[in-house]
C-alpha positions as a Python dict, from the first residue, in 0.01 Angstrom:
ca = {
    (1, 'M'): (0, 0, 0),
    (2, 'A'): (143, 337, -101),
    (3, 'A'): (223, 579, 176),
    (4, 'S'): (-13, 874, 202),
    (5, 'K'): (124, 1214, 114),
    (6, 'V'): (228, 1428, 410),
    (7, 'V'): (159, 1798, 362),
    (8, 'I'): (160, 1924, 721),
    (9, 'P'): (475, 2035, 911),
    (10, 'Q'): (650, 1748, 1090),
    (11, 'L'): (847, 1892, 1379),
    (12, 'A'): (1088, 1767, 1645),
    (13, 'F'): (965, 1715, 2002),
    (14, 'N'): (1127, 2041, 2113),
    (15, 'K'): (970, 2249, 1834),
    (16, 'V'): (613, 2234, 1960),
    (17, 'R'): (381, 2518, 1864),
    (18, 'P'): (4, 2567, 1882),
    (19, 'A'): (-216, 2445, 1596),
    (20, 'P'): (-583, 2346, 1572),
    (21, 'V'): (-474, 1980, 1567),
    (22, 'V'): (-144, 1857, 1709),
    (23, 'L'): (-57, 1496, 1636),
    (24, 'V'): (210, 1368, 1876),
    (25, 'S'): (338, 1047, 1719),
    (26, 'G'): (614, 797, 1784),
    (27, 'T'): (721, 532, 2032),
    (28, 'E'): (935, 745, 2265),
    (29, 'G'): (695, 814, 2550),
    (30, 'F'): (930, 1042, 2741),
    (31, 'L'): (968, 1281, 2448),
    (32, 'A'): (593, 1269, 2382),
    (33, 'D'): (515, 1356, 2744),
    (34, 'R'): (755, 1646, 2728),
    (35, 'A'): (602, 1774, 2403),
    (36, 'I'): (252, 1754, 2550),
    (37, 'R'): (359, 1947, 2860),
    (38, 'A'): (529, 2209, 2643),
    (39, 'L'): (210, 2262, 2440),
    (40, 'R'): (8, 2309, 2758),
    (41, 'E'): (260, 2561, 2894),
    (42, 'L'): (262, 2759, 2569),
    (43, 'L'): (-116, 2783, 2561),
    (44, 'K'): (-138, 2869, 2931),
    (45, 'A'): (116, 3146, 2880),
    (46, 'E'): (-95, 3287, 2596),
    (47, 'D'): (-417, 3275, 2800),
    (48, 'P'): (-427, 3166, 3167),
    (49, 'S'): (-800, 3096, 3135),
    (50, 'L'): (-727, 2795, 2913),
    (51, 'E'): (-965, 2504, 2978),
    (52, 'I'): (-802, 2159, 2965),
    (53, 'H'): (-994, 1840, 2898),
    (54, 'D'): (-865, 1483, 2873),
    (55, 'L'): (-1001, 1195, 2666),
    (56, 'E'): (-898, 832, 2632),
    (57, 'A'): (-951, 728, 2272),
    (58, 'D'): (-982, 359, 2360),
    (59, 'Q'): (-1270, 441, 2599),
    (60, 'Y'): (-1434, 698, 2373),
    (61, 'S'): (-1811, 740, 2369),
    (62, 'P'): (-1991, 898, 2073),
    (63, 'G'): (-2036, 1276, 2102),
    (64, 'E'): (-1756, 1340, 2356),
    (65, 'L'): (-1526, 1536, 2126),
    (66, 'I'): (-1791, 1768, 1986),
    (67, 'T'): (-1927, 1829, 2337),
    (68, 'L'): (-1586, 1933, 2470),
    (69, 'A'): (-1514, 2145, 2163),
    (70, 'S'): (-1843, 2337, 2187),
    (71, 'P'): (-1807, 2704, 2290),
    (72, 'S'): (-1827, 2768, 2661),
    (73, 'L'): (-2021, 3047, 2830),
    (74, 'F'): (-1719, 3279, 2845),
    (75, 'N'): (-1548, 3152, 2526),
    (76, 'E'): (-1228, 3044, 2701),
    (77, 'P'): (-973, 2870, 2475),
    (78, 'R'): (-972, 2491, 2511),
    (79, 'L'): (-703, 2223, 2495),
    (80, 'I'): (-840, 1872, 2444),
    (81, 'R'): (-573, 1610, 2513),
    (82, 'V'): (-647, 1267, 2368),
    (83, 'V'): (-433, 964, 2457),
    (84, 'N'): (-431, 600, 2342),
    (85, 'V'): (-520, 695, 1985),
    (86, 'E'): (-332, 382, 1871),
    (87, 'K'): (-612, 183, 2043),
    (88, 'C'): (-905, 410, 1955),
    (89, 'T'): (-1266, 308, 1902),
    (90, 'D'): (-1434, 320, 1562),
    (91, 'A'): (-1657, 603, 1686),
    (92, 'F'): (-1350, 810, 1772),
    (93, 'I'): (-1207, 767, 1422),
    (94, 'T'): (-1535, 860, 1253),
    (95, 'E'): (-1612, 1162, 1470),
    (96, 'T'): (-1259, 1301, 1473),
    (97, 'I'): (-1234, 1284, 1093),
    (98, 'A'): (-1566, 1469, 1076),
    (99, 'Y'): (-1434, 1726, 1326),
    (100, 'L'): (-1128, 1792, 1107),
    (101, 'A'): (-1355, 1934, 837),
    (102, 'H'): (-1466, 2216, 1069),
    (103, 'P'): (-1233, 2257, 1372),
    (104, 'A'): (-1377, 2467, 1652),
    (105, 'D'): (-1246, 2819, 1705),
    (106, 'D'): (-999, 2871, 1992),
    (107, 'T'): (-974, 2495, 2039),
    (108, 'Y'): (-658, 2285, 2023),
    (109, 'V'): (-692, 1908, 1990),
    (110, 'M'): (-381, 1711, 2083),
    (111, 'L'): (-376, 1348, 1968),
    (112, 'R'): (-118, 1108, 2113),
    (113, 'H'): (-52, 805, 1887),
    (114, 'A'): (222, 571, 2010),
    (115, 'G'): (255, 364, 1692),
    (116, 'G'): (87, 81, 1506),
    (117, 'V'): (-170, 66, 1229),
    (118, 'R'): (-484, 135, 1432),
    (119, 'G'): (-630, 474, 1338),
    (120, 'K'): (-436, 493, 1010),
    (121, 'K'): (-731, 650, 827),
    (122, 'L'): (-739, 929, 1085),
    (123, 'L'): (-362, 980, 1075),
    (124, 'D'): (-365, 993, 697),
    (125, 'A'): (-638, 1259, 709),
    (126, 'I'): (-438, 1474, 951),
    (127, 'R'): (-113, 1431, 759),
    (128, 'G'): (-299, 1511, 439),
    (129, 'G'): (-387, 1856, 575),
    (130, 'A'): (-739, 1810, 716),
    (131, 'G'): (-785, 2033, 1020),
    (132, 'G'): (-477, 2246, 955),
    (133, 'G'): (-263, 2049, 1199),
    (134, 'I'): (102, 1976, 1266),
    (135, 'E'): (280, 1656, 1369),
    (136, 'I'): (532, 1631, 1652),
    (137, 'M'): (768, 1340, 1586),
    (138, 'C'): (876, 1156, 1901),
    (139, 'L'): (1085, 873, 1762),
    (140, 'E'): (1298, 651, 1983),
    (141, 'L'): (1660, 768, 2011),
    (142, 'K'): (1857, 452, 1935),
    (143, 'K'): (2205, 576, 1846),
    (144, 'D'): (2449, 711, 2103),
    (145, 'S'): (2501, 1011, 1877),
    (146, 'E'): (2130, 1092, 1898),
    (147, 'K'): (2137, 1062, 2277),
    (148, 'T'): (2448, 1280, 2292),
    (149, 'D'): (2271, 1546, 2083),
    (150, 'F'): (1972, 1523, 2319),
    (151, 'A'): (2190, 1568, 2628),
    (152, 'A'): (2379, 1855, 2465),
    (153, 'S'): (2049, 2030, 2390),
    (154, 'E'): (1947, 2000, 2756),
    (155, 'F'): (2251, 2204, 2857),
    (156, 'A'): (2231, 2441, 2560),
    (157, 'T'): (1868, 2525, 2642),
    (158, 'A'): (1976, 2617, 2994),
    (159, 'G'): (2268, 2822, 2863),
    (160, 'R'): (2530, 2605, 3033),
    (161, 'R'): (2861, 2484, 2895),
    (162, 'V'): (2935, 2112, 2894),
    (163, 'T'): (3244, 1927, 2775),
    (164, 'G'): (3238, 1647, 2521),
    (165, 'G'): (3384, 1411, 2780),
    (166, 'A'): (3102, 1487, 3022),
    (167, 'L'): (2843, 1417, 2752),
    (168, 'R'): (3007, 1085, 2663),
    (169, 'S'): (3017, 979, 3028),
    (170, 'L'): (2651, 1069, 3077),
    (171, 'V'): (2532, 887, 2766),
    (172, 'S'): (2736, 579, 2852),
    (173, 'A'): (2601, 570, 3204),
    (174, 'F'): (2236, 636, 3118),
    (175, 'S'): (2204, 500, 2764),
    (176, 'D'): (1925, 254, 2852),
    (177, 'D'): (1664, 507, 2962),
    (178, 'L'): (1608, 852, 2812),
    (179, 'A'): (1413, 967, 3117),
    (180, 'E'): (1709, 879, 3340),
    (181, 'L'): (1945, 1065, 3106),
    (182, 'A'): (1725, 1375, 3114),
    (183, 'S'): (1697, 1356, 3492),
    (184, 'A'): (2075, 1328, 3523),
    (185, 'C'): (2119, 1635, 3302),
    (186, 'Q'): (1875, 1835, 3516),
    (187, 'Q'): (2059, 1729, 3832),
    (188, 'L'): (2388, 1848, 3684),
    (189, 'L'): (2230, 2177, 3579),
    (190, 'A'): (2169, 2246, 3948),
    (191, 'D'): (2546, 2234, 4005),
    (192, 'D'): (2714, 2565, 4083),
    (193, 'S'): (3015, 2522, 3852),
    (194, 'D'): (3026, 2726, 3532),
    (195, 'E'): (3108, 2429, 3310),
    (196, 'I'): (2992, 2068, 3340),
    (197, 'T'): (3295, 1841, 3305),
    (198, 'E'): (3373, 1473, 3349),
    (199, 'I'): (3473, 1553, 3707),
    (200, 'T'): (3126, 1697, 3770),
    (201, 'V'): (2964, 1386, 3628),
    (202, 'E'): (3190, 1162, 3836),
    (203, 'R'): (3100, 1355, 4152),
    (204, 'Y'): (2729, 1293, 4103),
    (205, 'Y'): (2724, 956, 3933),
    (206, 'S'): (3041, 774, 4026),
    (207, 'G'): (2836, 456, 4072),
    (208, 'R'): (2709, 471, 3713),
    (209, 'V'): (3015, 582, 3520),
    (210, 'E'): (3201, 252, 3536),
    (211, 'T'): (3037, 192, 3202),
    (212, 'N'): (3245, -101, 3079),
    (213, 'A'): (3172, -299, 3395),
    (214, 'F'): (2800, -219, 3389),
    (215, 'K'): (2766, -306, 3021),
    (216, 'V'): (2914, -649, 3094),
    (217, 'A'): (2677, -692, 3388),
    (218, 'D'): (2372, -576, 3190),
    (219, 'A'): (2439, -826, 2910),
    (220, 'A'): (2495, -1114, 3154),
    (221, 'I'): (2188, -1038, 3365),
    (222, 'A'): (1979, -1027, 3047),
    (223, 'G'): (2102, -1381, 2961),
    (224, 'R'): (2319, -1278, 2664),
    (225, 'T'): (2618, -1500, 2744),
    (226, 'G'): (2815, -1449, 2423),
    (227, 'E'): (2776, -1072, 2426),
    (228, 'A'): (2869, -1054, 2794),
    (229, 'L'): (3189, -1254, 2742),
    (230, 'V'): (3288, -1040, 2443),
    (231, 'L'): (3229, -721, 2642),
    (232, 'L'): (3424, -864, 2936),
    (233, 'R'): (3726, -945, 2720),
    (234, 'H'): (3708, -603, 2556),
    (235, 'A'): (3692, -432, 2896),
    (236, 'L'): (3990, -629, 3024),
    (237, 'S'): (4192, -564, 2707),
    (238, 'S'): (4114, -193, 2747),
    (239, 'G'): (4272, -194, 3091),
    (240, 'A'): (3967, -243, 3313),
    (241, 'D'): (4047, -378, 3658),
    (242, 'P'): (3867, -701, 3764),
    (243, 'V'): (3768, -559, 4102),
    (244, 'P'): (3529, -287, 3972),
    (245, 'I'): (3381, -540, 3730),
    (246, 'V'): (3288, -772, 4016),
    (247, 'A'): (3164, -471, 4214),
    (248, 'A'): (2930, -376, 3927),
    (249, 'F'): (2782, -727, 3923),
    (250, 'A'): (2749, -727, 4301),
    (251, 'S'): (2571, -390, 4300),
    (252, 'K'): (2313, -493, 4040),
    (253, 'I'): (2247, -843, 4178),
    (254, 'R'): (2223, -705, 4533),
    (255, 'T'): (1963, -449, 4422),
    (256, 'M'): (1766, -720, 4240),
    (257, 'A'): (1769, -938, 4551),
    (258, 'K'): (1649, -650, 4771),
    (259, 'I'): (1347, -572, 4555),
    (260, 'S'): (1257, -923, 4442),
    (261, 'G'): (895, -995, 4528),
    (262, 'T'): (810, -637, 4626),
    (263, 'N'): (529, -437, 4466),
    (264, 'A'): (558, -106, 4651),
    (265, 'P'): (588, 216, 4442),
    (266, 'S'): (943, 299, 4337),
    (267, 'G'): (965, 620, 4540),
    (268, 'Q'): (841, 456, 4859),
    (269, 'L'): (1067, 152, 4822),
    (270, 'A'): (1368, 363, 4728),
    (271, 'S'): (1341, 560, 5051),
    (272, 'K'): (1310, 242, 5255),
    (273, 'L'): (1607, 67, 5092),
    (274, 'G'): (1835, 368, 5056),
    (275, 'L'): (1824, 356, 4676),
    (276, 'A'): (1724, 598, 4403),
    (277, 'P'): (1386, 544, 4228),
    (278, 'W'): (1559, 479, 3896),
    (279, 'Q'): (1754, 196, 4062),
    (280, 'I'): (1427, 33, 4170),
    (281, 'D'): (1279, 66, 3821),
    (282, 'R'): (1591, -70, 3655),
    (283, 'G'): (1616, -354, 3905),
    (284, 'R'): (1259, -458, 3831),
    (285, 'R'): (1334, -469, 3460),
    (286, 'D'): (1647, -674, 3528),
    (287, 'L'): (1446, -925, 3736),
    (288, 'Q'): (1246, -1050, 3439),
    (289, 'G'): (1317, -1421, 3402),
    (290, 'W'): (1485, -1456, 3742),
    (291, 'N'): (1386, -1636, 4062),
    (292, 'D'): (1513, -1613, 4419),
    (293, 'E'): (1705, -1941, 4400),
    (294, 'G'): (1896, -1820, 4094),
    (295, 'L'): (1975, -1490, 4267),
    (296, 'G'): (2113, -1682, 4564),
    (297, 'H'): (2341, -1890, 4342),
    (298, 'C'): (2467, -1574, 4171),
    (299, 'I'): (2543, -1403, 4500),
    (300, 'E'): (2754, -1706, 4596),
    (301, 'A'): (2930, -1699, 4257),
    (302, 'I'): (3010, -1329, 4295),
    (303, 'A'): (3150, -1379, 4645),
    (304, 'S'): (3368, -1666, 4523),
    (305, 'T'): (3492, -1462, 4225),
    (306, 'D'): (3571, -1166, 4448),
    (307, 'A'): (3792, -1390, 4662),
    (308, 'Q'): (3955, -1545, 4353),
    (309, 'I'): (4058, -1213, 4199),
    (310, 'K'): (4189, -1082, 4532),
    (311, 'G'): (4449, -1350, 4576),
    (312, 'L'): (4288, -1688, 4638),
    (313, 'G'): (4287, -1786, 4269),
    (314, 'R'): (4556, -1817, 4005),
    (315, 'D'): (4360, -1692, 3706),
    (316, 'P'): (4138, -1385, 3762),
    (317, 'V'): (4022, -1381, 3399),
    (318, 'F'): (3900, -1740, 3418),
    (319, 'A'): (3720, -1662, 3744),
    (320, 'L'): (3547, -1363, 3584),
    (321, 'E'): (3442, -1561, 3278),
    (322, 'R'): (3299, -1837, 3495),
    (323, 'M'): (3102, -1580, 3700),
    (324, 'V'): (2965, -1419, 3384),
    (325, 'T'): (2856, -1760, 3253),
    (326, 'V'): (2678, -1847, 3579),
    (327, 'I'): (2496, -1515, 3591),
    (328, 'A'): (2399, -1527, 3223),
    (329, 'G'): (2247, -1866, 3302),
    (330, 'R'): (2033, -1706, 3575),
    (331, 'G'): (2242, -1877, 3842),
    (332, 'Y'): (2235, -2225, 3688),
}
């Protein structure tokens, strides 16, 4: 099937501007949330009397959109935020397409579509120019270069200088989660120093910047034995010391063991265990496919490896490889 012609502006997440219809598309939820907040702030700044209404497209009932878009008694501007458009009802598609033919005055309809083919007829109509809309593209940032550009823009927007080394350290330490990377940038922006350097990053995130060690641990914990062994050998050939590598494994497995079987909110549990909320969230992702018995075996393997590399064994590299293999096998 031929792709429909796109005639509306397609803008980056940080180029949001008001339009009668704003389609926020793409799989990167963090960027989409930021774009949606930015639109709200822009409209509120233009008119503090802005009315805000929220709809869930997958729970849509006929007539809801036209009711919310109808003029109010005092003609305040309206922002209608619609989520879950990728799971929308047939009624939502039909009525929204009809709405595009005659958008209400002083009304902004924001549609969040997280990907997939559901609602394609509606998306094609918007992209074809119906309603006079724009599209905000919130695509997943997969390459380190894209994440580095994102981090650099965080500092540039705030008017702060940051070194290339600091950016590389940040992206390496927080490459798995864009929200964590953004949060780390905001934390560093609160620092008093004129320029953000690698030393600044180390001061705040010394536990995350041992990137070679954590990459090995991440691959092993995810069960990717071959990748973990390759990363381990690369780290060792690059001059990494065995002790921090074992420490990285111990830190991650210890966190997983602490939170295994708990369902409390991240913030509440983080305070109780002396961890950061992002550590709880990451630990829960790491726990997929694990059980308590396997965690116990891995803790024993890590303790044995720690002793081996500190003098009790003859071959630290062999001890590390054996530990990686045990952990990649979920402790078996």
